[in-house]
Coordinates of C-alpha atoms in Angstrom, one line a residue:
M1 CA 105.8 77.2 101.5
S2 CA 104.5 79.8 99.1
V3 CA 101.5 78.9 96.9
L4 CA 102.9 81.0 94.1
P5 CA 104.5 79.0 91.3
P6 CA 108.2 80.0 91.1
K7 CA 108.2 80.6 87.3
L8 CA 105.3 83.0 87.0
S9 CA 106.0 86.1 85.0
R10 CA 106.3 89.4 86.8
Y11 CA 102.9 90.6 85.7
T12 CA 101.2 87.4 86.7
A13 CA 103.0 87.4 90.0
V14 CA 101.8 90.9 90.8
A15 CA 98.3 90.1 89.7
A16 CA 98.3 87.0 91.8
L17 CA 99.4 89.0 94.9
L18 CA 96.6 91.5 94.3
L19 CA 93.9 88.9 93.9
K20 CA 95.1 86.8 96.8
Y21 CA 95.9 89.5 99.4
G22 CA 94.1 92.6 98.3
R23 CA 90.7 91.1 97.8
T24 CA 90.8 92.9 94.4
R25 CA 88.1 93.0 91.8
V26 CA 89.4 94.7 88.7
T27 CA 87.0 96.2 86.2
T28 CA 87.3 98.4 83.2
G29 CA 84.7 100.9 84.3
D30 CA 84.6 103.4 87.1
S31 CA 83.1 101.2 89.8
L32 CA 84.9 100.0 92.9
A33 CA 87.8 97.8 91.7
S34 CA 89.9 97.2 94.8
E35 CA 89.1 96.7 98.4
I36 CA 91.8 96.5 101.0
P37 CA 90.7 95.8 104.6
I38 CA 91.9 98.4 107.1
D39 CA 90.1 97.3 110.2
D40 CA 92.1 96.7 113.4
A41 CA 90.5 93.4 114.5
A42 CA 93.2 90.8 113.9
T43 CA 92.1 87.1 113.6
A44 CA 94.5 84.1 113.6
A45 CA 93.7 83.6 109.9
E46 CA 94.5 87.2 109.1
I47 CA 97.8 87.0 110.9
Q48 CA 98.7 83.8 109.0
T49 CA 97.7 85.5 105.7
A50 CA 99.9 88.5 106.5
Q51 CA 102.9 86.3 107.3
Q52 CA 102.3 84.4 104.0
L53 CA 102.4 87.7 102.1
A54 CA 105.8 88.4 103.6
T55 CA 107.0 85.0 102.5
D56 CA 105.7 85.4 99.0
L57 CA 107.4 88.8 98.7
E58 CA 110.7 87.3 99.8
Q59 CA 110.5 84.6 97.1
L60 CA 109.7 87.2 94.4
G61 CA 113.1 88.8 94.9
P62 CA 114.9 91.9 96.3
T63 CA 112.6 94.5 94.7
Y64 CA 109.5 93.0 96.3
V65 CA 111.3 92.7 99.7
K66 CA 112.0 96.4 99.6
L67 CA 108.4 97.1 98.4
G68 CA 107.1 95.1 101.4
Q69 CA 109.3 97.2 103.7
L70 CA 107.9 100.3 102.2
L71 CA 104.3 99.0 102.6
S72 CA 105.0 98.3 106.3
T73 CA 104.9 102.1 106.7
R74 CA 101.5 102.6 105.1
A75 CA 99.0 102.2 107.9
D76 CA 96.5 103.9 105.6
L77 CA 96.7 101.0 103.2
L78 CA 97.0 97.9 105.3
P79 CA 95.7 96.6 108.6
Q80 CA 98.0 96.1 111.6
P81 CA 98.8 92.4 111.1
Y82 CA 100.1 93.1 107.6
L83 CA 102.2 96.1 108.8
E84 CA 103.8 94.0 111.5
A85 CA 104.5 91.0 109.2
L86 CA 106.0 93.2 106.5
A87 CA 108.1 95.2 109.0
R88 CA 109.7 91.9 110.0
L89 CA 110.9 91.3 106.4
Q90 CA 114.6 90.8 106.6
D91 CA 117.2 91.2 103.8
N92 CA 118.9 88.0 105.0
V93 CA 119.5 86.1 101.8
K94 CA 122.0 83.7 100.5
P95 CA 125.4 85.4 99.9
F96 CA 126.8 85.6 96.4
P97 CA 130.2 84.0 95.7
F98 CA 133.5 85.6 96.7
E99 CA 134.7 85.5 93.1
D100 CA 131.9 87.9 92.2
V101 CA 132.9 90.1 95.2
Q102 CA 136.5 90.3 94.1
K103 CA 135.5 91.0 90.5
I104 CA 133.2 93.8 91.3
I105 CA 135.7 95.5 93.7
E106 CA 138.5 95.3 91.2
E107 CA 136.3 96.7 88.4
E108 CA 135.0 99.5 90.5
L109 CA 138.2 100.5 92.3
G110 CA 140.5 99.8 89.4
I111 CA 143.0 98.0 91.6
R112 CA 143.6 94.4 92.7
L113 CA 141.9 93.4 95.9
S114 CA 145.2 92.3 97.5
K115 CA 146.7 95.7 96.7
A116 CA 143.8 97.7 98.2
F117 CA 143.4 95.8 101.4
S118 CA 145.8 94.1 103.8
R119 CA 143.1 91.8 104.9
F120 CA 139.7 90.9 103.4
D121 CA 137.4 88.3 104.9
E122 CA 135.9 86.0 102.3
A123 CA 132.9 85.2 104.5
P124 CA 130.4 88.1 104.6
T125 CA 129.3 89.5 108.0
A126 CA 125.8 90.2 106.5
A127 CA 124.1 89.4 103.2
A128 CA 121.1 91.5 102.1
S129 CA 118.9 91.6 99.0
L130 CA 120.8 94.4 97.3
G131 CA 124.3 93.7 98.6
Q132 CA 126.5 92.2 101.2
V133 CA 129.1 93.4 103.7
H134 CA 132.6 92.1 104.3
R135 CA 135.1 93.0 107.0
A136 CA 138.5 94.1 105.9
A137 CA 141.5 96.2 106.7
L138 CA 143.3 98.9 104.7
R139 CA 147.0 99.0 104.1
D140 CA 147.4 101.4 107.0
G141 CA 145.7 99.0 109.3
R142 CA 142.4 100.9 109.5
E143 CA 139.5 98.4 110.0
V144 CA 136.7 98.8 107.6
A145 CA 133.4 97.3 106.4
V146 CA 133.0 97.0 102.7
K147 CA 129.5 96.8 101.2
I148 CA 129.4 95.3 97.7
Q149 CA 126.3 95.5 95.4
R150 CA 124.9 92.2 94.1
P151 CA 125.8 91.3 90.4
N152 CA 123.1 92.5 87.9
I153 CA 120.9 93.8 90.7
T154 CA 120.4 97.1 88.9
E155 CA 118.9 95.5 85.8
L156 CA 116.7 93.3 87.8
V157 CA 115.3 96.2 89.9
R158 CA 114.8 98.2 86.7
L159 CA 112.6 95.5 85.2
D160 CA 110.6 95.0 88.4
L161 CA 110.0 98.8 88.7
E162 CA 108.7 99.0 85.1
T163 CA 106.3 96.2 85.9
L164 CA 105.1 97.8 89.1
Q165 CA 104.7 101.2 87.3
E166 CA 102.4 99.7 84.7
V167 CA 100.4 97.8 87.2
A168 CA 100.0 101.0 89.3
Q169 CA 98.9 103.0 86.3
F170 CA 96.3 100.4 85.5
L171 CA 94.9 100.3 89.1
D172 CA 94.8 104.1 89.2
K173 CA 92.8 104.2 85.9
H174 CA 90.5 101.3 86.5
S175 CA 89.9 101.3 90.3
D176 CA 88.4 103.7 92.8
T177 CA 90.8 102.6 95.5
G178 CA 93.8 103.0 93.2
H179 CA 92.9 106.6 92.5
R180 CA 92.0 107.2 96.1
Y181 CA 95.4 106.0 97.4
N182 CA 97.4 107.2 94.4
V183 CA 99.2 103.9 93.8
T184 CA 101.3 105.5 91.0
G185 CA 102.5 108.0 93.6
I186 CA 103.5 105.2 95.9
V187 CA 105.4 103.4 93.2
D188 CA 107.2 106.7 92.2
E189 CA 108.2 107.2 95.9
F190 CA 109.4 103.6 96.0
R191 CA 111.4 104.0 92.8
E192 CA 113.1 107.2 94.1
A193 CA 114.1 105.5 97.4
L194 CA 115.3 102.3 95.8
V195 CA 117.3 104.0 93.0
S196 CA 118.9 106.2 95.7
E197 CA 119.7 103.1 97.8
L198 CA 121.4 101.5 94.8
D199 CA 123.9 104.3 94.5
Y200 CA 126.4 103.9 97.4
R201 CA 127.9 107.3 96.8
R202 CA 124.6 108.8 98.0
E203 CA 124.8 106.7 101.2
A204 CA 128.4 108.0 101.7
D205 CA 127.1 111.6 101.3
N206 CA 124.4 110.8 103.9
L207 CA 127.0 109.5 106.3
R208 CA 129.1 112.6 106.1
L209 CA 126.2 115.0 106.3
L210 CA 124.5 113.4 109.3
A211 CA 127.8 113.0 111.1
T212 CA 128.3 116.8 110.7
N213 CA 124.7 117.5 111.8
L214 CA 125.0 115.3 114.9
A215 CA 128.4 116.5 116.0
E216 CA 126.9 118.1 119.1
F217 CA 126.0 114.6 120.3
P218 CA 129.3 113.0 121.2
D219 CA 127.5 109.7 122.2
V220 CA 126.1 109.3 118.7
V221 CA 128.5 108.1 116.0
L222 CA 128.3 107.2 112.3
P223 CA 130.9 105.3 110.4
A224 CA 133.0 107.5 108.2
P225 CA 133.2 106.5 104.5
V226 CA 136.6 106.0 102.8
D227 CA 136.3 108.3 99.7
D228 CA 139.0 106.6 97.6
Y229 CA 137.4 103.2 98.1
T230 CA 133.8 104.2 97.5
T231 CA 131.9 104.1 94.1
G232 CA 128.3 103.6 93.0
R233 CA 128.6 99.8 93.7
V234 CA 131.2 99.7 96.5
L235 CA 131.0 101.5 99.8
T236 CA 134.0 101.3 102.2
M237 CA 133.5 102.8 105.7
D238 CA 134.8 102.4 109.3
Y239 CA 134.0 99.1 110.9
V240 CA 131.9 99.6 114.0
H241 CA 132.8 97.4 117.0
G242 CA 129.5 96.9 118.9
T243 CA 126.3 95.0 119.4
K244 CA 122.7 95.5 118.2
V245 CA 120.5 97.2 120.7
T246 CA 118.3 94.1 120.8
G247 CA 121.3 91.8 121.3
L248 CA 122.6 93.4 124.5
S249 CA 123.2 90.8 127.3
P250 CA 122.2 91.6 130.9
L251 CA 125.9 92.0 131.8
T252 CA 126.5 94.5 129.0
R253 CA 123.5 96.5 130.1
L254 CA 125.1 97.0 133.5
D255 CA 128.1 98.6 131.8
I256 CA 126.2 101.2 129.9
N257 CA 123.9 104.1 130.9
G258 CA 120.8 103.0 129.1
P259 CA 118.5 105.9 130.2
A260 CA 121.0 108.5 129.1
L261 CA 121.6 106.9 125.8
A262 CA 117.9 106.6 125.1
K263 CA 117.3 110.3 125.9
T264 CA 120.3 111.2 123.7
L265 CA 118.9 109.1 120.8
V266 CA 115.5 110.8 121.0
R267 CA 117.0 114.3 121.1
A268 CA 119.3 113.5 118.2
Y269 CA 116.3 112.4 116.1
L270 CA 114.3 115.5 117.1
K271 CA 117.2 117.7 115.9
Q272 CA 117.4 115.8 112.6
I273 CA 113.6 116.1 112.0
V274 CA 112.8 119.6 113.2
I275 CA 116.1 121.5 112.8
D276 CA 118.1 119.8 110.0
G277 CA 115.2 118.6 107.8
I278 CA 117.1 115.4 107.0
F279 CA 117.0 112.3 109.2
H280 CA 117.9 108.6 109.3
A281 CA 114.6 107.1 108.2
D282 CA 115.2 103.5 109.2
P283 CA 116.3 103.3 112.9
H284 CA 115.1 99.8 113.5
P285 CA 117.0 97.8 116.2
G286 CA 119.2 96.2 113.6
N287 CA 120.5 99.5 112.5
V288 CA 121.3 100.9 115.9
F289 CA 124.4 99.5 117.7
V290 CA 125.8 100.1 121.1
T291 CA 129.6 100.4 120.6
D292 CA 132.2 98.7 122.8
D293 CA 132.9 102.1 124.4
G294 CA 129.3 102.7 125.3
R295 CA 128.1 105.0 122.6
L296 CA 125.3 104.6 119.9
A297 CA 126.1 104.0 116.3
L298 CA 123.7 104.6 113.4
L299 CA 124.1 102.3 110.5
D300 CA 122.7 101.8 107.0
L301 CA 122.0 105.3 105.8
G302 CA 120.8 104.3 102.3
M303 CA 117.4 105.6 103.2
V304 CA 117.0 109.1 104.6
G305 CA 113.9 111.3 105.0
R306 CA 113.8 115.0 104.0
I307 CA 111.4 117.6 105.2
G308 CA 111.2 121.2 103.9
M309 CA 111.2 124.3 106.1
A310 CA 107.4 124.8 106.1
M311 CA 106.7 121.1 106.7
Q312 CA 109.2 121.1 109.6
D313 CA 107.2 123.8 111.4
R314 CA 104.0 121.8 110.9
M315 CA 105.5 118.5 112.0
L316 CA 106.8 120.2 115.2
K317 CA 103.3 121.5 115.9
L318 CA 101.8 118.1 115.2
L319 CA 104.3 116.4 117.5
L320 CA 103.6 118.8 120.3
A321 CA 99.8 118.5 119.8
I322 CA 99.9 114.7 119.9
T323 CA 102.3 114.5 122.9
S324 CA 100.2 117.1 124.8
G325 CA 96.9 115.4 124.1
R326 CA 95.4 118.3 122.0
G327 CA 93.2 116.6 119.5
D328 CA 91.8 119.8 117.8
E329 CA 95.2 121.2 117.1
A330 CA 96.4 117.8 115.7
A331 CA 93.4 117.8 113.4
D332 CA 94.1 121.3 112.2
V333 CA 97.7 120.5 111.3
T334 CA 96.9 117.2 109.6
A335 CA 94.1 118.8 107.5
A336 CA 96.4 121.6 106.5
V337 CA 99.2 119.3 105.2
A338 CA 97.0 116.5 103.7
E339 CA 95.3 116.6 100.3
K340 CA 91.5 116.7 100.5
L341 CA 89.9 114.2 98.1
E342 CA 86.2 114.0 97.0
G343 CA 84.1 112.9 99.9
F344 CA 86.2 114.5 102.7
S345 CA 84.2 114.9 105.9
E346 CA 85.9 117.5 108.1
V347 CA 83.4 117.2 110.9
G348 CA 83.9 113.4 111.1
F349 CA 87.6 113.7 110.7
R350 CA 88.0 116.1 113.6
R351 CA 85.7 114.0 115.8
D352 CA 87.8 110.9 115.2
I353 CA 91.1 112.7 115.7
A354 CA 90.0 114.1 119.0
T355 CA 88.7 110.7 120.1
M356 CA 92.0 109.0 119.2
V357 CA 94.2 111.6 120.9
N358 CA 91.9 111.6 124.0
R359 CA 91.9 107.8 124.1
Y360 CA 95.7 107.7 124.3
G361 CA 95.7 110.6 126.7
H362 CA 93.5 108.8 129.2
E363 CA 95.9 105.9 129.2
S364 CA 99.1 107.8 130.0
L365 CA 101.1 110.2 128.0
A366 CA 104.3 108.6 129.4
N367 CA 103.3 105.3 127.8
L368 CA 102.0 106.9 124.5
Q369 CA 103.8 105.6 121.4
V370 CA 103.8 108.6 119.3
G371 CA 104.9 106.6 116.2
R372 CA 101.8 104.4 116.6
V373 CA 99.6 107.5 116.8
F374 CA 101.1 108.7 113.6
M375 CA 100.3 105.4 111.9
E376 CA 96.7 105.5 113.2
L377 CA 96.6 109.1 112.0
Q378 CA 97.3 107.9 108.4
Q379 CA 94.4 105.3 108.8
L380 CA 92.0 108.1 109.7
C381 CA 93.2 110.2 106.8
A382 CA 92.4 107.4 104.4
T383 CA 89.0 106.7 106.1
H384 CA 88.0 110.3 105.7
H385 CA 89.3 110.8 102.1
L386 CA 92.5 112.6 102.9
R387 CA 95.8 111.8 101.2
A388 CA 98.6 112.1 103.8
P389 CA 101.9 113.6 102.6
A390 CA 104.9 111.3 102.1
E391 CA 106.7 113.1 105.0
L392 CA 104.0 112.1 107.4
T393 CA 104.2 108.4 106.3
M394 CA 108.0 108.2 106.7
L395 CA 108.0 110.2 109.9
G396 CA 105.4 107.8 111.5
K397 CA 107.5 104.8 110.7
T398 CA 110.7 106.5 112.0
L399 CA 109.1 107.4 115.3
L400 CA 107.6 103.9 115.6
N401 CA 111.1 102.4 115.4
L402 CA 112.5 105.1 117.6
D403 CA 110.0 104.3 120.3
Q404 CA 111.0 100.7 120.2
V405 CA 114.8 101.3 120.3
A406 CA 114.5 104.0 123.1
R407 CA 112.4 101.7 125.3
T408 CA 114.8 98.8 124.6
L409 CA 117.6 100.9 126.1
D410 CA 115.4 102.2 128.9
P411 CA 112.0 100.4 129.5
Q412 CA 110.9 103.4 131.6
M413 CA 111.7 105.9 128.9
D414 CA 109.1 108.7 128.5
V415 CA 109.6 109.6 124.8
N416 CA 106.8 112.1 124.8
G417 CA 108.0 113.8 127.9
T418 CA 111.4 114.3 126.3
I419 CA 109.7 115.8 123.2
R420 CA 107.7 118.2 125.4
E421 CA 110.8 119.1 127.5
D422 CA 112.8 120.0 124.3
A423 CA 109.9 121.9 122.7
A424 CA 111.0 125.4 123.9
E425 CA 114.6 124.8 122.7
L426 CA 113.4 123.3 119.4
M427 CA 111.2 126.4 118.8
T428 CA 114.1 128.7 119.6
R429 CA 116.4 127.0 117.3
R430 CA 113.8 127.0 114.6
M431 CA 113.5 130.7 114.9
K432 CA 117.2 131.2 114.8
K433 CA 117.5 129.1 111.7
S434 CA 114.7 131.1 110.0
T435 CA 116.6 134.3 110.8
S436 CA 120.0 133.0 109.8
S437 CA 122.4 135.0 107.6
G438 CA 120.8 133.6 104.4
G439 CA 117.3 134.4 105.6
M440 CA 118.3 137.9 106.7
F441 CA 120.0 138.6 103.3
S442 CA 116.9 137.5 101.5
A443 CA 114.7 139.8 103.6
M444 CA 117.1 142.7 103.1
L445 CA 117.1 142.1 99.3
E446 CA 113.3 142.2 99.3
A447 CA 113.2 145.3 101.4
K448 CA 115.8 146.9 99.0
E449 CA 113.7 146.0 96.0
F450 CA 110.6 147.4 97.7
A451 CA 112.3 150.7 98.6
E452 CA 113.7 151.1 95.0
R453 CA 110.3 150.6 93.4
L454 CA 108.2 152.6 95.9
P455 CA 108.8 156.1 94.6
G456 CA 107.9 155.2 91.0
R457 CA 104.7 153.4 92.2
V458 CA 103.6 156.4 94.3
N459 CA 104.2 158.8 91.4
K460 CA 102.0 156.7 89.2
V461 CA 99.2 156.7 91.8
L462 CA 99.4 160.5 92.2
D463 CA 99.5 161.1 88.5
A464 CA 96.3 159.0 88.1
V465 CA 94.6 161.0 90.8
A466 CA 95.6 164.3 89.2
T467 CA 94.3 163.4 85.8
G468 CA 91.1 161.7 87.1
E469 CA 92.2 158.3 85.8
L470 CA 92.3 156.5 89.1
K471 CA 89.9 153.7 89.2
T472 CA 88.9 151.5 92.1
K473 CA 87.8 148.0 91.5
V474 CA 85.5 146.5 94.1
E475 CA 84.7 142.8 94.0
L476 CA 81.6 141.6 95.9
I477 CA 81.4 138.2 97.4
D478 CA 78.3 136.5 96.0
G479 CA 77.2 139.6 94.1
G480 CA 74.1 137.9 92.7
S481 CA 72.6 137.3 96.2
I482 CA 73.4 140.9 97.2
M483 CA 71.6 142.3 94.1
D484 CA 68.6 140.1 94.8
G485 CA 68.5 141.4 98.3
L486 CA 68.7 145.0 97.3
Q487 CA 65.9 144.5 94.7
K488 CA 63.6 143.0 97.4
V489 CA 64.3 146.0 99.6
A490 CA 63.6 148.4 96.8
N491 CA 60.3 146.6 96.0
R492 CA 59.2 146.9 99.6
I493 CA 60.0 150.5 99.8
T494 CA 58.0 151.2 96.6
L495 CA 55.1 149.2 97.9
G496 CA 55.2 151.1 101.1
L497 CA 55.1 154.5 99.4
I498 CA 52.1 153.4 97.3
L499 CA 50.2 152.2 100.3
A500 CA 51.0 155.4 102.2
S501 CA 49.8 157.6 99.3
L502 CA 46.5 155.6 99.1
I503 CA 45.9 156.0 102.8
I504 CA 46.6 159.8 102.7
G505 CA 44.4 160.2 99.6
A506 CA 41.5 158.3 101.2
A507 CA 41.7 160.5 104.3
M508 CA 41.6 163.6 102.2
I509 CA 38.5 162.3 100.3
C510 CA 36.7 161.3 103.5
G511 CA 37.2 164.8 104.9
L512 CA 35.0 166.4 102.1
R513 CA 31.2 166.5 102.5
R514 CA 30.4 166.6 98.8
V515 CA 32.4 165.9 95.7
S516 CA 30.6 167.0 92.5
G517 CA 27.2 166.8 94.1
F518 CA 27.6 163.3 95.5
S519 CA 28.3 162.2 99.0
A520 CA 31.8 161.1 99.6
I521 CA 30.5 158.0 101.4
R522 CA 28.5 157.2 98.3
V523 CA 31.5 157.6 96.2
W524 CA 33.4 154.9 98.2
R525 CA 30.4 152.7 98.3

């Protein structure tokens, strides 16, 4: 049972969570205001506390369930027991009445339920925090799954997000840790992901796009959406006949080629991440099915990750560095993509990265869980005052789930070996993509612009030379130090000349026997 009273206001509930689980001390000054433990030593008490946090978040409602799922990807914020407890947060909640289901569908589709579907099961096949899924059939007999959004969920999420936004701004302003971890940025990222997940039309677009991108993998399928029966609150798509990867019986395993499916799954995700720049960001075992015909189906594409062209190259380098046991290169790439904060120690960061990669390398690269290494990499970034990019966070969670699913299909699966085997092909395809027709046209336009402007620029330079107006600007690095050095050299040269003239003059005087009637020796005495 949760210790949080059920009727606490949203602000009070969030404050209670911070004080209870974050060991938070809020001040109005600039001193340390929040302290979240990130050590790896898990005690029985810490595990129990982590599980209690998950329970409290479930009782606070759907927004906080989704927040917990997001926090399960932030190894830089929370220790391992909390990550594991939050990762197990399930959306299994009590379904809402069928009367509401019927009302929402008829409002969204503008047609009676009985006219749209020849069959519609009243009992849902799954109920989640944002919506629930019912099995149905269209008038032409096509079997479909219909996802319907919960009543009034958008308004509830909006209020929760406003609360979290204000709390995050307060923590960033009044706590060192809030500023260090950019809590406002985390809430903004969460807001964007949750708002996108609430619009089922975006999920339908993701299904279509990834189905096109993965067409070269015939053993990977995605349910096709039914456009006429899809709106912002209703998503109708093909029904997948299959079983969760973790629910496969020993007999079913004998009928499928687990090792081949595992390798195909890893390669499909590598293409999504490195080539396409958009990937299914939540491949946990509940979202990966083995179909009745022995293929893999990817479900629930409400959350996808996106990586830009430059970041794709860096993530590929980071993947290869980690899977090959090259700690220095992994440190180079991570330092290049992360934001350096005050107090960043490059020497210590490189040392710890090398130690981590070497530690995993000594165990066995075949047994290395690259997703877990990415999560530990985030912890090291936070420890050494680096702010890891959002792409690294999402990629770490995705690879961690991918490791689990692949090894469920094939316990002997060498995920890292597959990554290294495909490295050459991935790099070739990356080069082809960068020199695609669009890239070539862009380069040609730049060359055309350069060629058009070159004659005029050359004429200007020649005219300036002819009229004596050409000026060259030379900027010295640390000019003050250079001038000080030159002045010291000039002083020493001057002092040397003076000493030399004195020596020569003394020698000339000593060579005279008498000067004005006095002995030269006497003069010097």
